[in-house]
């Protein structure tokens, strides 16, 4: 292995098969980019602006919007520039940094959904002691272990990839996804694959199980009391978001395990969905289905609608 020259610059094969038509992808992706950024920014702005939305639940939604907005901002921005200027190369250091950011933000998407589920469980099961239960010590006890879990696992993934020797330099992806980079390495990569499987098991899958248990408790409590409608609406919103997030993660995971059976373009689309679809659907789900947030958004946009109606009349 010592005599093998390891590549330190990767060529991103991101829809290169389209040839001269590749720059045309800039328009639909830029629309997607601004929709995601605008929706998440609006959600954060509305929540932080109104004191009535300063409860833990809404602050968690704002945190989710920050994560969802950071992904396209940090990853889609260079991709859009690559379509315009033809940039297709990325250094190993930049690739590892992007990998860390992508997977860490993805892990926190799952973790924030878990925090939301725990918050709703406490609010429904013991509403009279809800504020007392969410003391600073309790919040730290919920947050610190999960933050350490995410940072430790994702850092481990990136460190192990950084120690590999790369015999190939053509990255069959639009960004530095863990398994896409590992496939460029020569030698034994079983440890990388094992840690990747462990990360999936301990982050999205474990979070999904804990979220499901929390919502079973919520629904059981709601159906036995007088808060069926409110609890059901909350749970339905979170289940929609959770299902979309988990589905795209599993689709992307499976696509790399059966990569010989899938066309290259199909795998690129799976990766794009895994990364960017929750960033667009999450703010729409929370903004439309959460009554208090929807009310404040409509109040904020009312002058715009009024001006447009005056101009057209």
PDB file of C-alpha atoms in Angstrom:
ATOM      1  CA  UNK A   1       0.000   0.000   0.000  1.00  0.00           C
ATOM      2  CA  UNK A   2       2.939   2.337   0.656  1.00  0.00           C
ATOM      3  CA  UNK A   3       3.887   2.335  -3.045  1.00  0.00           C
ATOM      4  CA  UNK A   4       0.388   3.321  -4.169  1.00  0.00           C
ATOM      5  CA  UNK A   5      -0.073   6.965  -5.119  1.00  0.00           C
ATOM      6  CA  UNK A   6      -3.258   8.225  -3.515  1.00  0.00           C
ATOM      7  CA  UNK A   7      -5.315  10.795  -5.424  1.00  0.00           C
ATOM      8  CA  UNK A   8      -5.876  14.059  -3.593  1.00  0.00           C
ATOM      9  CA  UNK A   9      -8.149  15.710  -6.170  1.00  0.00           C
ATOM     10  CA  UNK A  10     -11.497  14.232  -7.192  1.00  0.00           C
ATOM     11  CA  UNK A  11     -13.477  14.700 -10.389  1.00  0.00           C
ATOM     12  CA  UNK A  12     -17.192  14.971  -9.612  1.00  0.00           C
ATOM     13  CA  UNK A  13     -19.223  13.159 -12.246  1.00  0.00           C
ATOM     14  CA  UNK A  14     -22.343  15.224 -11.695  1.00  0.00           C
ATOM     15  CA  UNK A  15     -24.597  14.823 -14.743  1.00  0.00           C
ATOM     16  CA  UNK A  16     -21.529  15.091 -17.010  1.00  0.00           C
ATOM     17  CA  UNK A  17     -23.237  12.693 -19.413  1.00  0.00           C
ATOM     18  CA  UNK A  18     -25.572  15.558 -20.349  1.00  0.00           C
ATOM     19  CA  UNK A  19     -22.682  17.345 -22.064  1.00  0.00           C
ATOM     20  CA  UNK A  20     -23.605  20.823 -23.273  1.00  0.00           C
ATOM     21  CA  UNK A  21     -27.082  20.476 -21.784  1.00  0.00           C
ATOM     22  CA  UNK A  22     -25.634  20.268 -18.249  1.00  0.00           C
ATOM     23  CA  UNK A  23     -25.737  24.058 -17.596  1.00  0.00           C
ATOM     24  CA  UNK A  24     -29.497  23.951 -18.202  1.00  0.00           C
ATOM     25  CA  UNK A  25     -29.844  22.235 -14.824  1.00  0.00           C
ATOM     26  CA  UNK A  26     -28.934  25.548 -13.218  1.00  0.00           C
ATOM     27  CA  UNK A  27     -32.467  26.937 -13.657  1.00  0.00           C
ATOM     28  CA  UNK A  28     -34.546  24.185 -11.955  1.00  0.00           C
ATOM     29  CA  UNK A  29     -31.955  23.684  -9.223  1.00  0.00           C
ATOM     30  CA  UNK A  30     -31.724  27.419  -8.541  1.00  0.00           C
ATOM     31  CA  UNK A  31     -35.528  27.596  -8.211  1.00  0.00           C
ATOM     32  CA  UNK A  32     -35.361  24.706  -5.777  1.00  0.00           C
ATOM     33  CA  UNK A  33     -32.474  26.447  -3.978  1.00  0.00           C
ATOM     34  CA  UNK A  34     -34.276  29.765  -3.468  1.00  0.00           C
ATOM     35  CA  UNK A  35     -37.546  28.037  -2.523  1.00  0.00           C
ATOM     36  CA  UNK A  36     -35.782  26.075   0.202  1.00  0.00           C
ATOM     37  CA  UNK A  37     -33.813  29.050   1.522  1.00  0.00           C
ATOM     38  CA  UNK A  38     -36.820  31.381   1.390  1.00  0.00           C
ATOM     39  CA  UNK A  39     -39.200  28.957   3.118  1.00  0.00           C
ATOM     40  CA  UNK A  40     -36.752  28.115   5.901  1.00  0.00           C
ATOM     41  CA  UNK A  41     -35.721  31.744   6.421  1.00  0.00           C
ATOM     42  CA  UNK A  42     -39.403  32.782   6.621  1.00  0.00           C
ATOM     43  CA  UNK A  43     -40.077  30.068   9.183  1.00  0.00           C
ATOM     44  CA  UNK A  44     -37.150  31.127  11.398  1.00  0.00           C
ATOM     45  CA  UNK A  45     -38.039  34.819  11.053  1.00  0.00           C
ATOM     46  CA  UNK A  46     -41.674  34.294  12.036  1.00  0.00           C
ATOM     47  CA  UNK A  47     -40.837  32.126  15.056  1.00  0.00           C
ATOM     48  CA  UNK A  48     -38.116  34.408  16.424  1.00  0.00           C
ATOM     49  CA  UNK A  49     -40.176  37.546  15.808  1.00  0.00           C
ATOM     50  CA  UNK A  50     -43.261  36.617  17.839  1.00  0.00           C
ATOM     51  CA  UNK A  51     -43.099  36.020  21.575  1.00  0.00           C
ATOM     52  CA  UNK A  52     -46.103  33.715  21.368  1.00  0.00           C
ATOM     53  CA  UNK A  53     -43.932  31.275  19.401  1.00  0.00           C
ATOM     54  CA  UNK A  54     -41.050  31.177  21.887  1.00  0.00           C
ATOM     55  CA  UNK A  55     -41.986  27.818  23.419  1.00  0.00           C
ATOM     56  CA  UNK A  56     -39.581  24.835  23.127  1.00  0.00           C
ATOM     57  CA  UNK A  57     -41.661  23.239  20.369  1.00  0.00           C
ATOM     58  CA  UNK A  58     -41.480  26.245  18.064  1.00  0.00           C
ATOM     59  CA  UNK A  59     -37.823  26.850  18.841  1.00  0.00           C
ATOM     60  CA  UNK A  60     -37.138  23.262  17.782  1.00  0.00           C
ATOM     61  CA  UNK A  61     -38.989  23.950  14.532  1.00  0.00           C
ATOM     62  CA  UNK A  62     -36.777  27.020  14.065  1.00  0.00           C
ATOM     63  CA  UNK A  63     -33.727  24.844  14.715  1.00  0.00           C
ATOM     64  CA  UNK A  64     -34.921  22.385  12.086  1.00  0.00           C
ATOM     65  CA  UNK A  65     -35.376  25.259   9.631  1.00  0.00           C
ATOM     66  CA  UNK A  66     -31.806  26.422  10.310  1.00  0.00           C
ATOM     67  CA  UNK A  67     -30.475  22.937   9.544  1.00  0.00           C
ATOM     68  CA  UNK A  68     -32.693  22.612   6.469  1.00  0.00           C
ATOM     69  CA  UNK A  69     -31.543  26.004   5.181  1.00  0.00           C
ATOM     70  CA  UNK A  70     -27.863  25.306   5.844  1.00  0.00           C
ATOM     71  CA  UNK A  71     -27.780  22.195   3.650  1.00  0.00           C
ATOM     72  CA  UNK A  72     -28.627  23.873   0.321  1.00  0.00           C
ATOM     73  CA  UNK A  73     -26.664  26.977   1.284  1.00  0.00           C
ATOM     74  CA  UNK A  74     -23.441  25.052   1.964  1.00  0.00           C
ATOM     75  CA  UNK A  75     -23.783  22.247  -0.591  1.00  0.00           C
ATOM     76  CA  UNK A  76     -26.058  23.400  -3.399  1.00  0.00           C
ATOM     77  CA  UNK A  77     -24.325  26.781  -3.801  1.00  0.00           C
ATOM     78  CA  UNK A  78     -21.035  25.313  -5.136  1.00  0.00           C
ATOM     79  CA  UNK A  79     -23.026  22.856  -7.236  1.00  0.00           C
ATOM     80  CA  UNK A  80     -24.913  25.674  -8.948  1.00  0.00           C
ATOM     81  CA  UNK A  81     -21.634  27.493  -9.594  1.00  0.00           C
ATOM     82  CA  UNK A  82     -20.207  24.322 -11.101  1.00  0.00           C
ATOM     83  CA  UNK A  83     -23.061  24.223 -13.619  1.00  0.00           C
ATOM     84  CA  UNK A  84     -22.344  27.814 -14.646  1.00  0.00           C
ATOM     85  CA  UNK A  85     -18.547  27.743 -14.707  1.00  0.00           C
ATOM     86  CA  UNK A  86     -17.887  24.080 -15.434  1.00  0.00           C
ATOM     87  CA  UNK A  87     -16.156  23.341 -12.125  1.00  0.00           C
ATOM     88  CA  UNK A  88     -15.938  19.592 -11.604  1.00  0.00           C
ATOM     89  CA  UNK A  89     -12.884  19.118  -9.363  1.00  0.00           C
ATOM     90  CA  UNK A  90     -12.639  19.097  -5.567  1.00  0.00           C
ATOM     91  CA  UNK A  91      -9.616  18.588  -3.320  1.00  0.00           C
ATOM     92  CA  UNK A  92      -9.583  15.827  -0.714  1.00  0.00           C
ATOM     93  CA  UNK A  93      -9.590  18.316   2.160  1.00  0.00           C
ATOM     94  CA  UNK A  94     -12.597  20.180   0.787  1.00  0.00           C
ATOM     95  CA  UNK A  95     -14.333  16.878   0.110  1.00  0.00           C
ATOM     96  CA  UNK A  96     -13.831  15.680   3.699  1.00  0.00           C
ATOM     97  CA  UNK A  97     -15.111  18.988   5.053  1.00  0.00           C
ATOM     98  CA  UNK A  98     -18.193  18.804   2.844  1.00  0.00           C
ATOM     99  CA  UNK A  99     -18.768  15.195   3.906  1.00  0.00           C
ATOM    100  CA  UNK A 100     -18.645  16.181   7.567  1.00  0.00           C
ATOM    101  CA  UNK A 101     -21.094  19.062   7.069  1.00  0.00           C
ATOM    102  CA  UNK A 102     -23.534  17.033   4.937  1.00  0.00           C
ATOM    103  CA  UNK A 103     -23.757  14.040   7.253  1.00  0.00           C
ATOM    104  CA  UNK A 104     -23.692  16.045  10.492  1.00  0.00           C
ATOM    105  CA  UNK A 105     -26.574  18.254   9.345  1.00  0.00           C
ATOM    106  CA  UNK A 106     -28.405  15.150   8.141  1.00  0.00           C
ATOM    107  CA  UNK A 107     -27.942  13.557  11.576  1.00  0.00           C
ATOM    108  CA  UNK A 108     -29.338  16.648  13.287  1.00  0.00           C
ATOM    109  CA  UNK A 109     -32.420  16.561  11.056  1.00  0.00           C
ATOM    110  CA  UNK A 110     -33.224  13.199  12.608  1.00  0.00           C
ATOM    111  CA  UNK A 111     -32.215  14.269  16.113  1.00  0.00           C
ATOM    112  CA  UNK A 112     -34.362  17.409  16.131  1.00  0.00           C
ATOM    113  CA  UNK A 113     -37.367  15.306  15.098  1.00  0.00           C
ATOM    114  CA  UNK A 114     -36.650  13.117  18.136  1.00  0.00           C
ATOM    115  CA  UNK A 115     -36.470  16.158  20.407  1.00  0.00           C
ATOM    116  CA  UNK A 116     -39.814  17.305  18.998  1.00  0.00           C
ATOM    117  CA  UNK A 117     -41.361  13.920  19.729  1.00  0.00           C
ATOM    118  CA  UNK A 118     -40.099  13.964  23.324  1.00  0.00           C
ATOM    119  CA  UNK A 119     -41.398  17.525  23.745  1.00  0.00           C
ATOM    120  CA  UNK A 120     -44.877  16.559  22.499  1.00  0.00           C
ATOM    121  CA  UNK A 121     -44.862  13.469  24.699  1.00  0.00           C
ATOM    122  CA  UNK A 122     -44.141  15.541  27.814  1.00  0.00           C
ATOM    123  CA  UNK A 123     -46.684  18.204  26.804  1.00  0.00           C
ATOM    124  CA  UNK A 124     -49.504  15.689  26.319  1.00  0.00           C
ATOM    125  CA  UNK A 125     -48.748  13.149  29.048  1.00  0.00           C
ATOM    126  CA  UNK A 126     -48.075  15.671  31.828  1.00  0.00           C
ATOM    127  CA  UNK A 127     -49.336  19.098  30.642  1.00  0.00           C
ATOM    128  CA  UNK A 128     -49.570  20.622  34.114  1.00  0.00           C
ATOM    129  CA  UNK A 129     -45.911  19.896  34.853  1.00  0.00           C
ATOM    130  CA  UNK A 130     -44.692  20.500  31.291  1.00  0.00           C
ATOM    131  CA  UNK A 131     -42.777  23.720  32.021  1.00  0.00           C
ATOM    132  CA  UNK A 132     -41.222  22.314  35.174  1.00  0.00           C
ATOM    133  CA  UNK A 133     -40.123  19.145  33.384  1.00  0.00           C
ATOM    134  CA  UNK A 134     -38.339  21.151  30.699  1.00  0.00           C
ATOM    135  CA  UNK A 135     -35.828  22.746  33.043  1.00  0.00           C
ATOM    136  CA  UNK A 136     -32.333  23.633  31.912  1.00  0.00           C
ATOM    137  CA  UNK A 137     -30.897  20.466  33.446  1.00  0.00           C
ATOM    138  CA  UNK A 138     -33.461  18.275  31.686  1.00  0.00           C
ATOM    139  CA  UNK A 139     -32.851  19.982  28.350  1.00  0.00           C
ATOM    140  CA  UNK A 140     -29.088  19.464  28.711  1.00  0.00           C
ATOM    141  CA  UNK A 141     -29.687  15.841  29.640  1.00  0.00           C
ATOM    142  CA  UNK A 142     -31.674  15.371  26.430  1.00  0.00           C
ATOM    143  CA  UNK A 143     -29.398  17.379  24.163  1.00  0.00           C
ATOM    144  CA  UNK A 144     -25.814  16.619  25.188  1.00  0.00           C
ATOM    145  CA  UNK A 145     -25.824  12.802  24.658  1.00  0.00           C
ATOM    146  CA  UNK A 146     -27.409  13.104  21.204  1.00  0.00           C
ATOM    147  CA  UNK A 147     -25.102  15.933  20.134  1.00  0.00           C
ATOM    148  CA  UNK A 148     -22.065  13.910  21.261  1.00  0.00           C
ATOM    149  CA  UNK A 149     -23.430  10.856  19.441  1.00  0.00           C
ATOM    150  CA  UNK A 150     -23.821  12.749  16.172  1.00  0.00           C
ATOM    151  CA  UNK A 151     -20.472  14.540  16.322  1.00  0.00           C
ATOM    152  CA  UNK A 152     -18.571  11.395  17.376  1.00  0.00           C
ATOM    153  CA  UNK A 153     -20.041   9.100  14.732  1.00  0.00           C
ATOM    154  CA  UNK A 154     -19.762  11.574  11.855  1.00  0.00           C
ATOM    155  CA  UNK A 155     -16.227  12.582  12.886  1.00  0.00           C
ATOM    156  CA  UNK A 156     -15.301   8.898  12.961  1.00  0.00           C
ATOM    157  CA  UNK A 157     -16.644   8.416   9.433  1.00  0.00           C
ATOM    158  CA  UNK A 158     -14.644  11.361   8.098  1.00  0.00           C
ATOM    159  CA  UNK A 159     -11.413  10.443   9.915  1.00  0.00           C
ATOM    160  CA  UNK A 160     -11.516   6.882   8.592  1.00  0.00           C
ATOM    161  CA  UNK A 161     -12.115   8.124   5.037  1.00  0.00           C
ATOM    162  CA  UNK A 162      -9.198  10.551   5.382  1.00  0.00           C
ATOM    163  CA  UNK A 163      -6.855   7.608   6.121  1.00  0.00           C
ATOM    164  CA  UNK A 164      -7.769   5.736   2.928  1.00  0.00           C
ATOM    165  CA  UNK A 165      -5.663   5.524  -0.233  1.00  0.00           C
ATOM    166  CA  UNK A 166      -7.612   6.420  -3.355  1.00  0.00           C
ATOM    167  CA  UNK A 167      -6.835   4.552  -6.556  1.00  0.00           C
ATOM    168  CA  UNK A 168      -9.632   6.259  -8.496  1.00  0.00           C
ATOM    169  CA  UNK A 169     -10.486   9.945  -8.672  1.00  0.00           C
ATOM    170  CA  UNK A 170     -13.837  10.007 -10.495  1.00  0.00           C
ATOM    171  CA  UNK A 171     -16.511  10.555  -7.844  1.00  0.00           C
ATOM    172  CA  UNK A 172     -19.865   9.323  -9.129  1.00  0.00           C
ATOM    173  CA  UNK A 173     -21.846  11.937  -7.267  1.00  0.00           C
ATOM    174  CA  UNK A 174     -22.566  15.657  -7.098  1.00  0.00           C
ATOM    175  CA  UNK A 175     -21.189  16.013  -3.572  1.00  0.00           C
ATOM    176  CA  UNK A 176     -18.936  14.073  -1.209  1.00  0.00           C
ATOM    177  CA  UNK A 177     -21.241  11.434   0.219  1.00  0.00           C
ATOM    178  CA  UNK A 178     -19.547   8.889   2.486  1.00  0.00           C
ATOM    179  CA  UNK A 179     -20.020   5.675   0.519  1.00  0.00           C
ATOM    180  CA  UNK A 180     -19.422   7.393  -2.825  1.00  0.00           C
ATOM    181  CA  UNK A 181     -15.950   8.446  -1.632  1.00  0.00           C
ATOM    182  CA  UNK A 182     -15.200   5.086   0.038  1.00  0.00           C
ATOM    183  CA  UNK A 183     -15.803   3.314  -3.279  1.00  0.00           C
ATOM    184  CA  UNK A 184     -12.835   5.198  -4.758  1.00  0.00           C
ATOM    185  CA  UNK A 185     -10.431   3.641  -2.257  1.00  0.00           C
ATOM    186  CA  UNK A 186      -8.188   0.667  -2.830  1.00  0.00           C
ATOM    187  CA  UNK A 187      -7.609  -1.933  -0.153  1.00  0.00           C
ATOM    188  CA  UNK A 188      -9.883  -3.023   2.657  1.00  0.00           C
ATOM    189  CA  UNK A 189     -12.778  -0.658   3.370  1.00  0.00           C
ATOM    190  CA  UNK A 190     -14.807  -3.028   5.559  1.00  0.00           C
ATOM    191  CA  UNK A 191     -14.263  -0.838   8.634  1.00  0.00           C
ATOM    192  CA  UNK A 192     -15.652   2.187   6.774  1.00  0.00           C
ATOM    193  CA  UNK A 193     -18.709   0.226   5.658  1.00  0.00           C
ATOM    194  CA  UNK A 194     -19.243  -1.176   9.155  1.00  0.00           C
ATOM    195  CA  UNK A 195     -19.080   2.281  10.749  1.00  0.00           C
ATOM    196  CA  UNK A 196     -21.443   3.577   8.070  1.00  0.00           C
ATOM    197  CA  UNK A 197     -23.964   0.848   8.918  1.00  0.00           C
ATOM    198  CA  UNK A 198     -23.514   1.523  12.641  1.00  0.00           C
ATOM    199  CA  UNK A 199     -24.146   5.238  12.094  1.00  0.00           C
ATOM    200  CA  UNK A 200     -27.353   4.541  10.196  1.00  0.00           C
ATOM    201  CA  UNK A 201     -28.476   2.186  12.931  1.00  0.00           C
ATOM    202  CA  UNK A 202     -27.655   4.535  15.814  1.00  0.00           C
ATOM    203  CA  UNK A 203     -28.938   7.767  14.244  1.00  0.00           C
ATOM    204  CA  UNK A 204     -31.917   7.640  11.840  1.00  0.00           C
ATOM    205  CA  UNK A 205     -33.114   4.114  12.683  1.00  0.00           C
ATOM    206  CA  UNK A 206     -32.765   4.469  16.474  1.00  0.00           C
ATOM    207  CA  UNK A 207     -34.320   7.933  16.353  1.00  0.00           C
ATOM    208  CA  UNK A 208     -37.205   6.566  14.302  1.00  0.00           C
ATOM    209  CA  UNK A 209     -37.865   3.836  16.887  1.00  0.00           C
ATOM    210  CA  UNK A 210     -37.775   6.318  19.794  1.00  0.00           C
ATOM    211  CA  UNK A 211     -40.012   8.745  17.894  1.00  0.00           C
ATOM    212  CA  UNK A 212     -42.498   5.966  17.149  1.00  0.00           C
ATOM    213  CA  UNK A 213     -42.603   4.969  20.831  1.00  0.00           C
ATOM    214  CA  UNK A 214     -43.132   8.607  21.870  1.00  0.00           C
ATOM    215  CA  UNK A 215     -46.021   9.066  19.469  1.00  0.00           C
ATOM    216  CA  UNK A 216     -47.666   5.806  20.516  1.00  0.00           C
ATOM    217  CA  UNK A 217     -47.677   7.191  24.063  1.00  0.00           C
ATOM    218  CA  UNK A 218     -49.015  10.545  22.798  1.00  0.00           C
ATOM    219  CA  UNK A 219     -51.854   8.966  20.817  1.00  0.00           C
ATOM    220  CA  UNK A 220     -52.752   6.577  23.631  1.00  0.00           C
ATOM    221  CA  UNK A 221     -52.964   9.505  26.056  1.00  0.00           C
ATOM    222  CA  UNK A 222     -54.856  11.700  23.589  1.00  0.00           C
ATOM    223  CA  UNK A 223     -57.464   9.068  22.773  1.00  0.00           C
ATOM    224  CA  UNK A 224     -58.200   8.617  26.460  1.00  0.00           C
ATOM    225  CA  UNK A 225     -58.685  12.349  27.081  1.00  0.00           C
ATOM    226  CA  UNK A 226     -60.059  15.505  25.506  1.00  0.00           C
ATOM    227  CA  UNK A 227     -57.111  16.559  23.384  1.00  0.00           C
ATOM    228  CA  UNK A 228     -57.595  14.213  20.464  1.00  0.00           C
ATOM    229  CA  UNK A 229     -57.683  16.830  17.692  1.00  0.00           C
ATOM    230  CA  UNK A 230     -54.695  18.893  18.784  1.00  0.00           C
ATOM    231  CA  UNK A 231     -52.525  15.903  19.584  1.00  0.00           C
ATOM    232  CA  UNK A 232     -53.492  14.100  16.387  1.00  0.00           C
ATOM    233  CA  UNK A 233     -52.691  17.132  14.205  1.00  0.00           C
ATOM    234  CA  UNK A 234     -49.295  17.527  15.859  1.00  0.00           C
ATOM    235  CA  UNK A 235     -48.465  13.858  15.516  1.00  0.00           C
ATOM    236  CA  UNK A 236     -49.601  13.708  11.874  1.00  0.00           C
ATOM    237  CA  UNK A 237     -47.372  16.660  10.946  1.00  0.00           C
ATOM    238  CA  UNK A 238     -44.328  15.121  12.580  1.00  0.00           C
ATOM    239  CA  UNK A 239     -45.021  11.672  11.131  1.00  0.00           C
ATOM    240  CA  UNK A 240     -45.180  13.189   7.634  1.00  0.00           C
ATOM    241  CA  UNK A 241     -41.823  14.920   8.094  1.00  0.00           C
ATOM    242  CA  UNK A 242     -40.258  11.907   9.791  1.00  0.00           C
ATOM    243  CA  UNK A 243     -41.462   9.494   7.096  1.00  0.00           C
ATOM    244  CA  UNK A 244     -40.105  11.660   4.280  1.00  0.00           C
ATOM    245  CA  UNK A 245     -36.737  12.036   6.005  1.00  0.00           C
ATOM    246  CA  UNK A 246     -36.358   8.339   6.792  1.00  0.00           C
ATOM    247  CA  UNK A 247     -37.565   7.250   3.356  1.00  0.00           C
ATOM    248  CA  UNK A 248     -35.052   9.348   1.423  1.00  0.00           C
ATOM    249  CA  UNK A 249     -32.211   8.258   3.747  1.00  0.00           C
ATOM    250  CA  UNK A 250     -33.037   4.586   3.199  1.00  0.00           C
ATOM    251  CA  UNK A 251     -33.436   5.067  -0.574  1.00  0.00           C
ATOM    252  CA  UNK A 252     -30.009   6.701  -0.774  1.00  0.00           C
ATOM    253  CA  UNK A 253     -28.500   3.967   1.423  1.00  0.00           C
ATOM    254  CA  UNK A 254     -29.961   1.168  -0.692  1.00  0.00           C
ATOM    255  CA  UNK A 255     -28.928   2.865  -3.942  1.00  0.00           C
ATOM    256  CA  UNK A 256     -25.253   2.587  -2.974  1.00  0.00           C
ATOM    257  CA  UNK A 257     -25.599  -1.068  -2.019  1.00  0.00           C
ATOM    258  CA  UNK A 258     -27.154  -1.997  -5.395  1.00  0.00           C
ATOM    259  CA  UNK A 259     -25.208   0.518  -7.475  1.00  0.00           C
ATOM    260  CA  UNK A 260     -24.486  -1.999 -10.259  1.00  0.00           C
ATOM    261  CA  UNK A 261     -28.222  -2.434 -10.845  1.00  0.00           C
ATOM    262  CA  UNK A 262     -29.098   1.271 -10.975  1.00  0.00           C
ATOM    263  CA  UNK A 263     -28.311   3.769 -13.747  1.00  0.00           C
ATOM    264  CA  UNK A 264     -25.838   6.478 -12.785  1.00  0.00           C
ATOM    265  CA  UNK A 265     -28.429   9.233 -13.222  1.00  0.00           C
ATOM    266  CA  UNK A 266     -30.880   7.390 -10.948  1.00  0.00           C
ATOM    267  CA  UNK A 267     -28.302   7.240  -8.157  1.00  0.00           C
ATOM    268  CA  UNK A 268     -27.568  10.941  -8.551  1.00  0.00           C
ATOM    269  CA  UNK A 269     -31.265  11.698  -8.189  1.00  0.00           C
ATOM    270  CA  UNK A 270     -31.450   9.481  -5.081  1.00  0.00           C
ATOM    271  CA  UNK A 271     -28.560  11.413  -3.538  1.00  0.00           C
ATOM    272  CA  UNK A 272     -30.160  14.732  -4.423  1.00  0.00           C
ATOM    273  CA  UNK A 273     -33.459  13.658  -2.833  1.00  0.00           C
ATOM    274  CA  UNK A 274     -31.659  12.421   0.268  1.00  0.00           C
ATOM    275  CA  UNK A 275     -29.955  15.770   0.695  1.00  0.00           C
ATOM    276  CA  UNK A 276     -32.422  18.410  -0.467  1.00  0.00           C
ATOM    277  CA  UNK A 277     -36.003  17.050  -0.368  1.00  0.00           C
ATOM    278  CA  UNK A 278     -36.432  17.368   3.433  1.00  0.00           C
ATOM    279  CA  UNK A 279     -35.063  20.922   3.231  1.00  0.00           C
ATOM    280  CA  UNK A 280     -38.053  21.882   1.090  1.00  0.00           C
ATOM    281  CA  UNK A 281     -40.815  19.698   2.513  1.00  0.00           C
ATOM    282  CA  UNK A 282     -40.082  20.314   6.213  1.00  0.00           C
ATOM    283  CA  UNK A 283     -40.805  24.075   6.258  1.00  0.00           C
ATOM    284  CA  UNK A 284     -43.926  23.543   4.142  1.00  0.00           C
ATOM    285  CA  UNK A 285     -45.190  20.833   6.495  1.00  0.00           C
ATOM    286  CA  UNK A 286     -44.521  22.815   9.665  1.00  0.00           C
ATOM    287  CA  UNK A 287     -45.617  26.140   8.193  1.00  0.00           C
ATOM    288  CA  UNK A 288     -48.880  24.896   6.684  1.00  0.00           C
ATOM    289  CA  UNK A 289     -49.988  22.281   9.235  1.00  0.00           C
ATOM    290  CA  UNK A 290     -49.052  24.193  12.408  1.00  0.00           C
ATOM    291  CA  UNK A 291     -51.935  26.597  13.001  1.00  0.00           C
ATOM    292  CA  UNK A 292     -50.070  29.208  15.056  1.00  0.00           C
ATOM    293  CA  UNK A 293     -47.207  29.459  12.557  1.00  0.00           C
ATOM    294  CA  UNK A 294     -49.594  29.535   9.581  1.00  0.00           C
ATOM    295  CA  UNK A 295     -51.538  32.367  11.187  1.00  0.00           C
ATOM    296  CA  UNK A 296     -48.401  34.477  11.714  1.00  0.00           C
ATOM    297  CA  UNK A 297     -47.118  33.801   8.177  1.00  0.00           C
ATOM    298  CA  UNK A 298     -50.441  34.881   6.655  1.00  0.00           C
ATOM    299  CA  UNK A 299     -50.439  37.990   8.847  1.00  0.00           C
ATOM    300  CA  UNK A 300     -46.902  38.813   7.706  1.00  0.00           C
ATOM    301  CA  UNK A 301     -47.718  38.318   4.005  1.00  0.00           C
ATOM    302  CA  UNK A 302     -51.063  40.131   4.120  1.00  0.00           C
ATOM    303  CA  UNK A 303     -49.604  43.530   3.037  1.00  0.00           C
ATOM    304  CA  UNK A 304     -47.991  41.865   0.008  1.00  0.00           C
ATOM    305  CA  UNK A 305     -51.292  40.315  -1.064  1.00  0.00           C
ATOM    306  CA  UNK A 306     -53.040  43.643  -0.477  1.00  0.00           C
ATOM    307  CA  UNK A 307     -50.592  45.569  -2.673  1.00  0.00           C
ATOM    308  CA  UNK A 308     -50.916  43.007  -5.450  1.00  0.00           C
ATOM    309  CA  UNK A 309     -54.707  43.215  -5.332  1.00  0.00           C
ATOM    310  CA  UNK A 310     -54.551  47.047  -5.512  1.00  0.00           C
ATOM    311  CA  UNK A 311     -52.252  46.942  -8.550  1.00  0.00           C
ATOM    312  CA  UNK A 312     -54.462  44.484 -10.421  1.00  0.00           C
ATOM    313  CA  UNK A 313     -57.713  46.335  -9.640  1.00  0.00           C
TER     314      UNK A 313
END
